[in-house]
Amino acid sequence: MNWKDEYKKKISTPERAIKDIHDGDCVVMGHAAAVPRMVPQAMADHCQDYNDVLIFHMTTLGDNPLLHPRCYGHFRHVSNFLSGNSRDTVNHLAGDFFPAYFKDVPEMIGDEIPCDVAVFQATPPNDDGYCSLGVSCDYALAAIRVAKHVIIETNEMMPFIGGENMIHISQIDHIIPCAYPLPELHSSTPSEVEAAIGRHCASLVTDGSTLQLGIGAIPNAVLQELGDKNDLGIHSEMFSDGVADLMKRGVINGRRKTLHRGKVVATFIMGTRELYDFVDGNEQIELFPVNYTNDPFIIAQNYRMISINSCLEVDFMGQVASESIGMRQFSGIGGQVDFVRGASIAREGKSIIAMPSTAAGGTISRIKPFLTPGAAVSTTRNDVNYIVTEYGIARLKGRTLQHRAEDLIRIAHPDFRPQLIEEYERRFMSKFQA
Ligand code: COA
């Protein structure tokens, strides 16, 4: 059948599409700014009709009606990355967190993560009947391949982005044409502390480097300090507006990349409408499934690969907790460890973990003798390399336990240094040299 006839036959509505979701099913949903909107709304409106439906999602930007209390008991959520809107629901109320590297999700789909129904967003089809998955490639292809029913909202406002980021009309069961704005992520102007961290990180970035930038306030602050660098490249899990700004200024051009030369490579994009317009049809940008972008052996093929991620706390040994505050699951591992490892294997690579020296309005030191009880170790002491705060840089790789503690105390907030030094002197039975 000609794809245009097939397209017409498959046009559906959210109400009709959700009839393919049954009690006990697992529904895998789109991620971040590409979270579908119409099907979740229809599911929430009809939540009384469902029992024990499992929903797998990661971050969902904007309001997610399926996370509202009236859906508890009808839908259960499982996720390996939490954000503000899902934290309480998944942690306590109607779901559970499962620890997993983001890169492993595509292979888990159909196995550890069952997938009866896949619900994603894409662009309307091009002349050959292909839709771009737009701003989130991630695990979408894996879910679409194994699902019994594939429901796609073809959104006119979704940017068309290339790479390995296409599905064909023949792979879809329900096509829901629509036009609604994508949720946006706005970053604030970096504070003085964040700007200082950005400057320290920038001092570690040499011309010709390929960068991965993680999630949170710090990556944005780092990008703002890179304006005087040359020939930078991007191979990242995600990126936001700061990367587009440096592309427009010619600082990021990928000219010296040793893999995907000239291209900005990621698995998802999250930012403002201005960013979504910039990436639409932009041939410099390519998205790939997360099992490719986050594979340490792929990452390592980038000469001068530098990973820059953030964390919640670090202990004297250099154990990095990035995803839980004590027992409380706060986010997820994402690609942090994969990029730390990829960067450490890469020729002239570096991995950086950057954080403000304090949290909770300056009342807590993020550098601690011990992690908060219950905290999950994200990056181990064997993998850690550079730790950066607003007070400087500690290079932990190759350092002994005692030297690590000394280096970390030197970049801790001065208000907390006396108590850290007390613990240091008790543990190492020697005087701290300032
Ligand atoms: N104890 C108590 N509270 C803490 C804390 C600690 N050790 N560390 C942070 N907090 C609080 C902060 O004060 C802040 O609270 P507030 O919003 O009320 O001010 C909140 O927790 C968030 O901390 P912050 O450091 O501002 O978060 P962020 O938005 O910059 O994100 C991470 C930082 C670490 C959560 C985020 O980078 C992450 O999830 N990383 C893991 C995944 C990853 O690195 N992926 C990379 C590939 S994309």
CSV table of C-alpha atoms and ligand atoms in Angstrom, one decimal:
chain,number,residue,atom,x,y,z
A,1,MET,CA,0.0,0.0,0.0
A,2,ASN,CA,1.2,3.5,-0.8
A,3,TRP,CA,2.3,5.2,2.5
A,4,LYS,CA,-0.2,8.1,2.0
A,5,ASP,CA,-3.1,5.7,1.9
A,6,GLU,CA,-1.7,3.8,4.9
A,7,TYR,CA,-1.4,7.2,6.7
A,8,LYS,CA,-5.0,8.1,6.1
A,9,LYS,CA,-6.2,4.7,7.3
A,10,LYS,CA,-4.2,5.0,10.5
A,11,ILE,CA,-5.4,8.4,11.5
A,12,SER,CA,-6.9,8.0,15.0
A,13,THR,CA,-8.0,9.9,18.1
A,14,PRO,CA,-6.6,9.7,21.7
A,15,GLU,CA,-9.9,8.1,22.8
A,16,ARG,CA,-9.8,5.4,20.1
A,17,ALA,CA,-6.1,4.8,20.6
A,18,ILE,CA,-6.3,4.2,24.4
A,19,LYS,CA,-8.8,1.3,23.8
A,20,ASP,CA,-5.6,-0.7,22.9
A,21,ILE,CA,-4.4,-0.3,26.5
A,22,HIS,CA,-5.6,-3.1,28.8
A,23,ASP,CA,-5.4,-3.9,32.5
A,24,GLY,CA,-2.0,-5.3,33.4
A,25,ASP,CA,-0.3,-3.8,30.3
A,26,CYS,CA,2.9,-1.9,30.4
A,27,VAL,CA,3.0,1.4,28.5
A,28,VAL,CA,6.3,3.0,27.6
A,29,MET,CA,6.1,6.7,27.1
A,30,GLY,CA,8.2,9.4,25.5
A,31,HIS,CA,10.7,11.4,27.4
A,32,ALA,CA,11.6,14.9,28.5
A,33,ALA,CA,10.3,17.6,26.1
A,34,ALA,CA,8.9,15.0,23.8
A,35,VAL,CA,6.5,13.6,26.3
A,36,PRO,CA,3.2,13.0,24.5
A,37,ARG,CA,0.4,15.1,25.7
A,38,MET,CA,-2.9,14.0,24.2
A,39,VAL,CA,-2.9,10.3,25.0
A,40,PRO,CA,-1.8,10.8,28.6
A,41,GLN,CA,-4.6,13.3,29.0
A,42,ALA,CA,-7.2,10.8,27.6
A,43,MET,CA,-5.8,8.1,29.9
A,44,ALA,CA,-6.1,10.3,32.9
A,45,ASP,CA,-9.6,11.4,31.9
A,46,HIS,CA,-10.6,7.7,31.7
A,47,CYS,CA,-8.5,6.5,34.6
A,48,GLN,CA,-11.4,4.8,36.2
A,49,ASP,CA,-11.5,2.3,33.3
A,50,TYR,CA,-8.0,1.0,34.1
A,51,ASN,CA,-6.4,-1.1,36.8
A,52,ASP,CA,-2.8,-2.1,37.3
A,53,VAL,CA,-1.4,-0.5,34.2
A,54,LEU,CA,2.3,0.1,34.5
A,55,ILE,CA,3.8,3.2,32.9
A,56,PHE,CA,7.5,3.4,32.2
A,57,HIS,CA,8.8,6.9,31.7
A,58,MET,CA,11.9,9.0,32.6
A,59,THR,CA,11.8,12.8,33.0
A,60,THR,CA,8.5,14.2,31.7
A,61,LEU,CA,8.8,18.0,31.3
A,62,GLY,CA,5.7,20.1,32.1
A,63,ASP,CA,2.5,18.9,33.6
A,64,ASN,CA,1.9,15.1,33.4
A,65,PRO,CA,-1.7,14.3,34.2
A,66,LEU,CA,-0.9,10.7,34.8
A,67,LEU,CA,1.0,11.7,37.9
A,68,HIS,CA,-2.0,13.4,39.5
A,69,PRO,CA,-3.5,11.8,42.6
A,70,ARG,CA,-6.7,10.9,40.9
A,71,CYS,CA,-4.8,8.4,38.8
A,72,TYR,CA,-3.2,6.6,41.8
A,73,GLY,CA,-4.4,3.0,42.0
A,74,HIS,CA,-5.1,2.9,38.3
A,75,PHE,CA,-1.7,3.6,36.9
A,76,ARG,CA,1.7,2.7,38.5
A,77,HIS,CA,4.8,4.5,37.5
A,78,VAL,CA,8.3,3.0,37.2
A,79,SER,CA,11.2,5.2,36.3
A,80,ASN,CA,14.9,5.4,36.4
A,81,PHE,CA,15.1,9.2,36.4
A,82,LEU,CA,13.0,11.4,38.6
A,83,SER,CA,12.3,15.1,38.4
A,84,GLY,CA,10.2,17.6,40.4
A,85,ASN,CA,6.8,16.4,39.0
A,86,SER,CA,7.4,12.7,39.5
A,87,ARG,CA,9.6,12.5,42.6
A,88,ASP,CA,7.0,11.9,45.2
A,89,THR,CA,4.6,9.9,43.0
A,90,VAL,CA,7.3,7.4,41.9
A,91,ASN,CA,9.2,7.3,45.3
A,92,HIS,CA,6.2,6.8,47.6
A,93,LEU,CA,2.7,7.2,46.3
A,94,ALA,CA,2.1,5.3,43.1
A,95,GLY,CA,5.2,3.7,41.8
A,96,ASP,CA,8.8,2.7,42.3
A,97,PHE,CA,12.3,3.7,41.2
A,98,PHE,CA,14.5,1.3,39.5
A,99,PRO,CA,18.3,1.9,39.3
A,100,ALA,CA,19.6,1.5,35.7
A,101,TYR,CA,22.0,3.3,33.4
A,102,PHE,CA,20.1,5.3,30.8
A,103,LYS,CA,22.1,3.6,28.1
A,104,ASP,CA,20.7,0.1,29.1
A,105,VAL,CA,17.1,1.1,28.8
A,106,PRO,CA,16.7,0.3,25.1
A,107,GLU,CA,18.0,-3.3,25.6
A,108,MET,CA,15.8,-3.7,28.7
A,109,ILE,CA,12.6,-2.8,26.8
A,110,GLY,CA,10.8,-6.0,25.9
A,111,ASP,CA,12.7,-7.8,28.7
A,112,GLU,CA,13.0,-6.3,32.1
A,113,ILE,CA,10.7,-3.4,31.0
A,114,PRO,CA,7.8,-5.1,29.2
A,115,CYS,CA,6.3,-3.0,26.5
A,116,ASP,CA,2.7,-3.7,25.3
A,117,VAL,CA,2.0,-0.2,24.1
A,118,ALA,CA,4.5,2.5,23.0
A,119,VAL,CA,3.3,6.2,23.1
A,120,PHE,CA,5.5,8.8,21.6
A,121,GLN,CA,5.6,12.1,19.8
A,122,ALA,CA,7.0,12.6,16.3
A,123,THR,CA,6.9,15.1,13.4
A,124,PRO,CA,4.3,14.7,10.6
A,125,PRO,CA,5.8,12.5,7.8
A,126,ASN,CA,8.2,13.8,5.2
A,127,ASP,CA,7.7,13.1,1.5
A,128,ASP,CA,8.9,9.5,2.0
A,129,GLY,CA,6.6,8.7,4.9
A,130,TYR,CA,9.2,9.1,7.6
A,131,CYS,CA,8.5,11.0,10.8
A,132,SER,CA,11.4,12.3,12.9
A,133,LEU,CA,11.2,11.5,16.6
A,134,GLY,CA,12.2,15.1,17.1
A,135,VAL,CA,13.9,16.3,20.3
A,136,SER,CA,14.0,12.8,22.0
A,137,CYS,CA,15.5,9.7,20.4
A,138,ASP,CA,16.5,7.9,23.6
A,139,TYR,CA,14.7,4.6,23.8
A,140,ALA,CA,11.8,5.3,21.4
A,141,LEU,CA,13.0,3.1,18.6
A,142,ALA,CA,13.5,0.1,20.9
A,143,ALA,CA,9.9,0.6,22.3
A,144,ILE,CA,8.4,1.1,18.9
A,145,ARG,CA,10.1,-2.1,17.6
A,146,VAL,CA,8.7,-4.4,20.4
A,147,ALA,CA,5.3,-2.9,21.3
A,148,LYS,CA,2.1,-4.6,20.3
A,149,HIS,CA,0.5,-1.3,19.7
A,150,VAL,CA,2.3,1.9,18.6
A,151,ILE,CA,0.6,5.2,19.2
A,152,ILE,CA,2.2,8.4,17.8
A,153,GLU,CA,1.2,12.0,18.2
A,154,THR,CA,2.4,13.7,15.0
A,155,ASN,CA,3.0,17.2,16.3
A,156,GLU,CA,3.4,20.0,13.8
A,157,MET,CA,5.5,21.9,16.4
A,158,MET,CA,8.0,19.1,16.9
A,159,PRO,CA,11.3,20.0,15.2
A,160,PHE,CA,12.5,17.6,12.4
A,161,ILE,CA,16.0,16.3,13.5
A,162,GLY,CA,18.0,13.7,11.7
A,163,GLY,CA,20.5,11.1,12.8
A,164,GLU,CA,19.1,7.6,13.7
A,165,ASN,CA,15.9,9.4,14.7
A,166,MET,CA,13.2,8.3,12.2
A,167,ILE,CA,10.2,6.0,12.1
A,168,HIS,CA,8.1,5.1,9.1
A,169,ILE,CA,4.3,5.4,8.9
A,170,SER,CA,4.2,1.6,8.4
A,171,GLN,CA,5.5,1.1,12.0
A,172,ILE,CA,2.6,3.0,13.6
A,173,ASP,CA,-0.9,1.7,14.5
A,174,HIS,CA,-2.5,5.0,15.6
A,175,ILE,CA,-1.5,8.3,14.2
A,176,ILE,CA,-2.8,11.3,16.1
A,177,PRO,CA,-2.2,14.5,14.1
A,178,CYS,CA,-1.8,17.5,16.4
A,179,ALA,CA,-0.2,20.9,16.9
A,180,TYR,CA,0.8,21.9,20.5
A,181,PRO,CA,3.9,23.7,21.9
A,182,LEU,CA,6.6,21.5,23.4
A,183,PRO,CA,7.3,22.1,27.2
A,184,GLU,CA,10.2,24.4,27.7
A,185,LEU,CA,13.1,24.4,30.1
A,186,HIS,CA,14.4,27.9,30.9
A,187,SER,CA,17.8,28.3,32.5
A,188,SER,CA,18.4,31.2,34.9
A,189,THR,CA,21.4,33.5,34.8
A,190,PRO,CA,24.2,31.8,36.7
A,191,SER,CA,24.8,32.9,40.3
A,192,GLU,CA,28.2,34.1,41.4
A,193,VAL,CA,29.0,30.6,42.7
A,194,GLU,CA,27.9,28.9,39.5
A,195,ALA,CA,29.9,31.4,37.4
A,196,ALA,CA,33.0,30.7,39.5
A,197,ILE,CA,32.5,26.9,39.0
A,198,GLY,CA,32.0,27.6,35.3
A,199,ARG,CA,35.4,29.4,35.1
A,200,HIS,CA,37.2,26.6,36.9
A,201,CYS,CA,35.7,24.0,34.6
A,202,ALA,CA,36.5,26.2,31.5
A,203,SER,CA,40.1,26.3,32.6
A,204,LEU,CA,40.2,22.5,32.1
A,205,VAL,CA,38.8,22.8,28.5
A,206,THR,CA,41.4,23.0,25.8
A,207,ASP,CA,40.7,24.0,22.1
A,208,GLY,CA,39.5,21.1,20.0
A,209,SER,CA,37.8,19.3,22.9
A,210,THR,CA,34.5,17.4,22.6
A,211,LEU,CA,32.2,18.1,25.5
A,212,GLN,CA,29.4,16.3,27.3
A,213,LEU,CA,27.4,18.4,29.6
A,214,GLY,CA,25.1,17.0,32.1
A,215,ILE,CA,21.9,18.2,33.6
A,216,GLY,CA,21.3,21.0,36.2
A,217,ALA,CA,22.5,24.6,36.6
A,218,ILE,CA,26.2,23.9,36.3
A,219,PRO,CA,26.4,22.9,32.6
A,220,ASN,CA,24.8,26.2,31.6
A,221,ALA,CA,27.3,28.2,33.8
A,222,VAL,CA,30.2,26.3,32.1
A,223,LEU,CA,29.0,27.0,28.6
A,224,GLN,CA,28.8,30.7,29.4
A,225,GLU,CA,32.6,30.7,30.2
A,226,LEU,CA,33.6,29.0,27.0
A,227,GLY,CA,33.2,31.9,24.6
A,228,ASP,CA,37.0,32.3,24.0
A,229,LYS,CA,37.6,28.7,23.1
A,230,ASN,CA,38.1,27.3,19.6
A,231,ASP,CA,36.8,24.4,17.6
A,232,LEU,CA,34.8,22.7,20.4
A,233,GLY,CA,32.6,19.7,19.6
A,234,ILE,CA,29.6,18.1,21.4
A,235,HIS,CA,28.9,14.4,22.0
A,236,SER,CA,26.4,14.4,24.9
A,237,GLU,CA,23.4,12.7,26.3
A,238,MET,CA,21.5,16.0,26.1
A,239,PHE,CA,22.0,19.6,25.4
A,240,SER,CA,20.2,22.9,25.9
A,241,ASP,CA,20.2,26.5,24.8
A,242,GLY,CA,23.8,27.2,25.8
A,243,VAL,CA,25.1,24.9,23.1
A,244,ALA,CA,23.0,26.6,20.4
A,245,ASP,CA,24.5,30.0,21.5
A,246,LEU,CA,28.0,28.7,21.1
A,247,MET,CA,27.2,27.1,17.8
A,248,LYS,CA,25.8,30.4,16.5
A,249,ARG,CA,29.1,32.1,17.6
A,250,GLY,CA,31.2,29.5,15.8
A,251,VAL,CA,32.9,28.3,19.1
A,252,ILE,CA,31.2,24.9,18.7
A,253,ASN,CA,31.8,23.7,15.2
A,254,GLY,CA,32.9,20.1,15.6
A,255,ARG,CA,35.8,20.7,13.2
A,256,ARG,CA,38.3,18.7,15.2
A,257,LYS,CA,36.0,15.9,16.3
A,258,THR,CA,37.3,12.5,15.7
A,259,LEU,CA,33.8,10.9,15.5
A,260,HIS,CA,30.9,12.5,13.7
A,261,ARG,CA,33.1,15.4,12.5
A,262,GLY,CA,31.2,18.6,12.2
A,263,LYS,CA,28.1,17.2,13.9
A,264,VAL,CA,26.6,17.9,17.3
A,265,VAL,CA,25.6,14.5,18.6
A,266,ALA,CA,23.1,13.8,21.5
A,267,THR,CA,20.2,11.6,22.4
A,268,PHE,CA,17.8,14.3,23.6
A,269,ILE,CA,17.4,18.1,23.6
A,270,MET,CA,15.6,20.2,26.2
A,271,GLY,CA,15.3,24.0,26.3
A,272,THR,CA,13.4,26.9,25.0
A,273,ARG,CA,11.2,27.4,21.9
A,274,GLU,CA,14.2,29.3,20.4
A,275,LEU,CA,16.3,26.2,20.7
A,276,TYR,CA,13.6,24.0,19.2
A,277,ASP,CA,13.4,26.4,16.2
A,278,PHE,CA,17.2,26.4,15.9
A,279,VAL,CA,17.5,22.6,15.8
A,280,ASP,CA,14.5,22.2,13.4
A,281,GLY,CA,16.0,20.9,10.1
A,282,ASN,CA,19.5,21.8,11.2
A,283,GLU,CA,21.9,19.3,9.5
A,284,GLN,CA,24.6,20.0,12.0
A,285,ILE,CA,22.6,18.2,14.7
A,286,GLU,CA,22.0,14.5,14.9
A,287,LEU,CA,20.2,12.4,17.5
A,288,PHE,CA,21.0,8.7,18.1
A,289,PRO,CA,19.5,6.1,20.5
A,290,VAL,CA,20.9,6.4,24.0
A,291,ASN,CA,22.6,2.9,23.8
A,292,TYR,CA,24.8,4.5,21.1
A,293,THR,CA,25.5,8.1,22.5
A,294,ASN,CA,26.1,6.8,26.0
A,295,ASP,CA,28.2,3.8,25.2
A,296,PRO,CA,31.6,4.4,26.9
A,297,PHE,CA,33.5,2.8,23.9
A,298,ILE,CA,31.7,5.2,21.5
A,299,ILE,CA,32.3,8.2,23.7
A,300,ALA,CA,36.0,7.2,24.1
A,301,GLN,CA,36.5,7.6,20.3
A,302,ASN,CA,36.3,11.3,20.7
A,303,TYR,CA,39.8,12.9,21.1
A,304,ARG,CA,39.9,15.3,24.1
A,305,MET,CA,36.5,14.1,25.4
A,306,ILE,CA,35.5,16.1,28.5
A,307,SER,CA,32.5,15.1,30.5
A,308,ILE,CA,31.1,17.7,32.9
A,309,ASN,CA,28.4,16.6,35.3
A,310,SER,CA,27.1,17.6,38.6
A,311,CYS,CA,26.4,15.9,42.0
A,312,LEU,CA,24.7,16.3,45.4
A,313,GLU,CA,27.6,15.3,47.6
A,314,VAL,CA,31.2,13.9,47.7
A,315,ASP,CA,32.9,12.1,50.6
A,316,PHE,CA,36.5,12.2,51.6
A,317,MET,CA,37.3,9.2,49.5
A,318,GLY,CA,35.9,10.8,46.4
A,319,GLN,CA,32.7,8.7,46.2
A,320,VAL,CA,30.2,10.8,44.3
A,321,ALA,CA,26.4,10.8,45.2
A,322,SER,CA,24.5,12.4,42.3
A,323,GLU,CA,21.1,10.9,42.4
A,324,SER,CA,19.9,10.5,46.0
A,325,ILE,CA,20.0,12.7,49.1
A,326,GLY,CA,20.4,10.0,51.7
A,327,MET,CA,17.5,7.6,51.3
A,328,ARG,CA,15.5,10.0,49.2
A,329,GLN,CA,15.8,9.2,45.4
A,330,PHE,CA,16.2,12.7,43.8
A,331,SER,CA,17.0,12.0,40.1
A,332,GLY,CA,18.8,9.1,38.5
A,333,ILE,CA,22.2,8.1,37.2
A,334,GLY,CA,21.4,9.1,33.6
A,335,GLY,CA,24.7,8.8,31.6
A,336,GLN,CA,27.0,10.2,34.3
A,337,VAL,CA,29.1,7.1,34.8
A,338,ASP,CA,29.2,6.2,31.1
A,339,PHE,CA,30.6,9.6,30.2
A,340,VAL,CA,33.0,9.6,33.2
A,341,ARG,CA,34.3,6.2,31.9
A,342,GLY,CA,34.3,7.1,28.2
A,343,ALA,CA,36.1,10.4,28.9
A,344,SER,CA,38.7,8.6,31.0
A,345,ILE,CA,39.4,6.1,28.2
A,346,ALA,CA,39.5,8.8,25.5
A,347,ARG,CA,42.9,10.1,24.3
A,348,GLU,CA,43.6,13.3,26.4
A,349,GLY,CA,40.1,12.9,28.0
A,350,LYS,CA,39.0,14.3,31.3
A,351,SER,CA,36.0,13.8,33.5
A,352,ILE,CA,34.8,16.6,35.7
A,353,ILE,CA,32.2,16.5,38.5
A,354,ALA,CA,31.3,20.1,39.5
A,355,MET,CA,29.1,21.3,42.3
A,356,PRO,CA,28.6,24.3,44.6
A,357,SER,CA,30.5,23.7,47.9
A,358,THR,CA,27.2,23.9,49.9
A,359,ALA,CA,23.5,23.1,49.6
A,360,ALA,CA,20.3,24.1,51.2
A,361,GLY,CA,21.0,27.8,51.3
A,362,GLY,CA,24.6,27.3,52.6
A,363,THR,CA,23.6,25.3,55.6
A,364,ILE,CA,25.1,21.9,54.4
A,365,SER,CA,28.6,21.2,53.1
A,366,ARG,CA,28.5,19.0,50.0
A,367,ILE,CA,32.0,17.8,50.8
A,368,LYS,CA,31.6,15.4,53.7
A,369,PRO,CA,33.7,12.8,55.6
A,370,PHE,CA,30.9,10.3,54.9
A,371,LEU,CA,28.1,10.3,52.5
A,372,THR,CA,24.6,10.8,54.1
A,373,PRO,CA,23.5,7.4,55.3
A,374,GLY,CA,21.4,5.7,52.5
A,375,ALA,CA,23.0,7.7,49.7
A,376,ALA,CA,23.6,5.8,46.5
A,377,VAL,CA,27.2,6.0,45.1
A,378,SER,CA,26.9,7.1,41.5
A,379,THR,CA,30.5,7.6,40.4
A,380,THR,CA,32.8,5.4,42.5
A,381,ARG,CA,36.1,6.5,44.0
A,382,ASN,CA,37.9,4.4,41.3
A,383,ASP,CA,36.3,6.3,38.5
A,384,VAL,CA,36.4,9.9,39.8
A,385,ASN,CA,38.8,12.3,38.3
A,386,TYR,CA,38.3,16.1,38.7
A,387,ILE,CA,36.0,17.6,41.4
A,388,VAL,CA,35.3,21.3,41.0
A,389,THR,CA,33.6,23.8,43.4
A,390,GLU,CA,33.6,27.6,43.4
A,391,TYR,CA,36.8,27.4,45.5
A,392,GLY,CA,38.8,25.5,42.9
A,393,ILE,CA,39.8,22.1,41.4
A,394,ALA,CA,40.7,18.9,43.1
A,395,ARG,CA,42.2,16.2,40.9
A,396,LEU,CA,41.6,12.9,42.7
A,397,LYS,CA,42.7,10.5,40.1
A,398,GLY,CA,46.0,8.8,41.3
A,399,ARG,CA,45.7,10.3,44.8
A,400,THR,CA,45.7,8.4,48.0
A,401,LEU,CA,42.8,8.5,50.5
A,402,GLN,CA,44.6,10.9,52.7
A,403,HIS,CA,45.6,13.2,49.8
A,404,ARG,CA,42.1,13.1,48.4
A,405,ALA,CA,40.7,14.2,51.8
A,406,GLU,CA,43.2,17.1,51.9
A,407,ASP,CA,42.5,18.2,48.3
A,408,LEU,CA,38.7,18.1,48.9
A,409,ILE,CA,38.9,20.1,52.2
A,410,ARG,CA,40.8,22.8,50.2
A,411,ILE,CA,37.9,23.3,47.9
A,412,ALA,CA,35.2,23.0,50.6
A,413,HIS,CA,33.4,26.1,51.8
A,414,PRO,CA,35.5,27.9,54.4
A,415,ASP,CA,32.7,27.8,57.0
A,416,PHE,CA,32.8,24.0,57.0
A,417,ARG,CA,36.6,23.5,56.8
A,418,PRO,CA,37.2,23.5,60.6
A,419,GLN,CA,34.9,20.6,61.2
A,420,LEU,CA,36.2,18.7,58.1
A,421,ILE,CA,39.7,19.3,59.3
A,422,GLU,CA,38.8,17.9,62.7
A,423,GLU,CA,37.5,14.7,61.1
A,424,TYR,CA,40.5,14.5,58.8
A,425,GLU,CA,43.0,14.8,61.8
A,426,ARG,CA,41.0,12.1,63.7
A,427,ARG,CA,40.9,9.7,60.8
A,428,PHE,CA,44.5,10.1,59.5
A,429,MET,CA,46.1,10.9,62.8
A,430,SER,CA,48.1,13.7,61.3
A,431,LYS,CA,47.9,17.5,61.3
A,432,PHE,CA,46.2,19.1,58.3
A,433,GLN,CA,48.6,21.3,56.2
A,434,ALA,CA,46.6,24.3,54.9
B,1,COA,N1,21.9,17.7,51.0
B,1,COA,C1,20.7,18.3,51.1
B,1,COA,N2,20.2,19.0,50.1
B,1,COA,C2,20.8,19.0,48.9
B,1,COA,C3,22.1,18.4,48.8
B,1,COA,C4,22.6,17.7,49.9
B,1,COA,N3,23.8,17.1,49.8
B,1,COA,N4,22.6,18.6,47.5
B,1,COA,C5,21.6,19.4,46.9
B,1,COA,N5,20.6,19.6,47.7
B,1,COA,C6,19.4,20.4,47.5
B,1,COA,C7,19.8,21.7,46.9
B,1,COA,O1,19.9,22.7,48.0
B,1,COA,C8,18.6,22.0,46.0
B,1,COA,O2,17.5,22.4,46.8
B,1,COA,P1,16.7,23.8,46.5
B,1,COA,O3,16.1,23.6,45.1
B,1,COA,O4,15.6,23.8,47.6
B,1,COA,O5,17.7,24.9,46.6
B,1,COA,C9,18.2,20.7,45.4
B,1,COA,O6,18.7,19.7,46.4
B,1,COA,C10,18.8,20.5,44.1
B,1,COA,O7,20.2,20.6,44.1
B,1,COA,P2,21.0,21.2,42.9
B,1,COA,O8,22.4,20.9,43.1
B,1,COA,O9,20.6,22.6,42.7
B,1,COA,O10,20.4,20.4,41.7
B,1,COA,P3,20.6,20.6,40.1
B,1,COA,O11,19.3,20.9,39.5
B,1,COA,O12,21.8,21.4,39.8
B,1,COA,O13,21.0,19.1,39.7
B,1,COA,C11,21.9,16.9,40.1
B,1,COA,C12,22.1,18.4,40.2
B,1,COA,C13,23.1,16.3,40.7
B,1,COA,C14,20.7,16.4,40.8
B,1,COA,C15,21.8,16.5,38.6
B,1,COA,O14,22.9,17.0,37.9
B,1,COA,C16,21.6,15.0,38.4
B,1,COA,O15,20.6,14.5,38.5
B,1,COA,N6,22.8,14.3,38.1
B,1,COA,C17,22.8,12.9,37.9
B,1,COA,C18,22.6,12.5,36.5
B,1,COA,C19,23.6,13.0,35.6
B,1,COA,O16,24.7,13.5,36.0
B,1,COA,N7,23.4,12.9,34.3
B,1,COA,C20,24.3,13.4,33.4
B,1,COA,C21,24.1,13.0,32.0
B,1,COA,S1,22.7,14.0,31.4
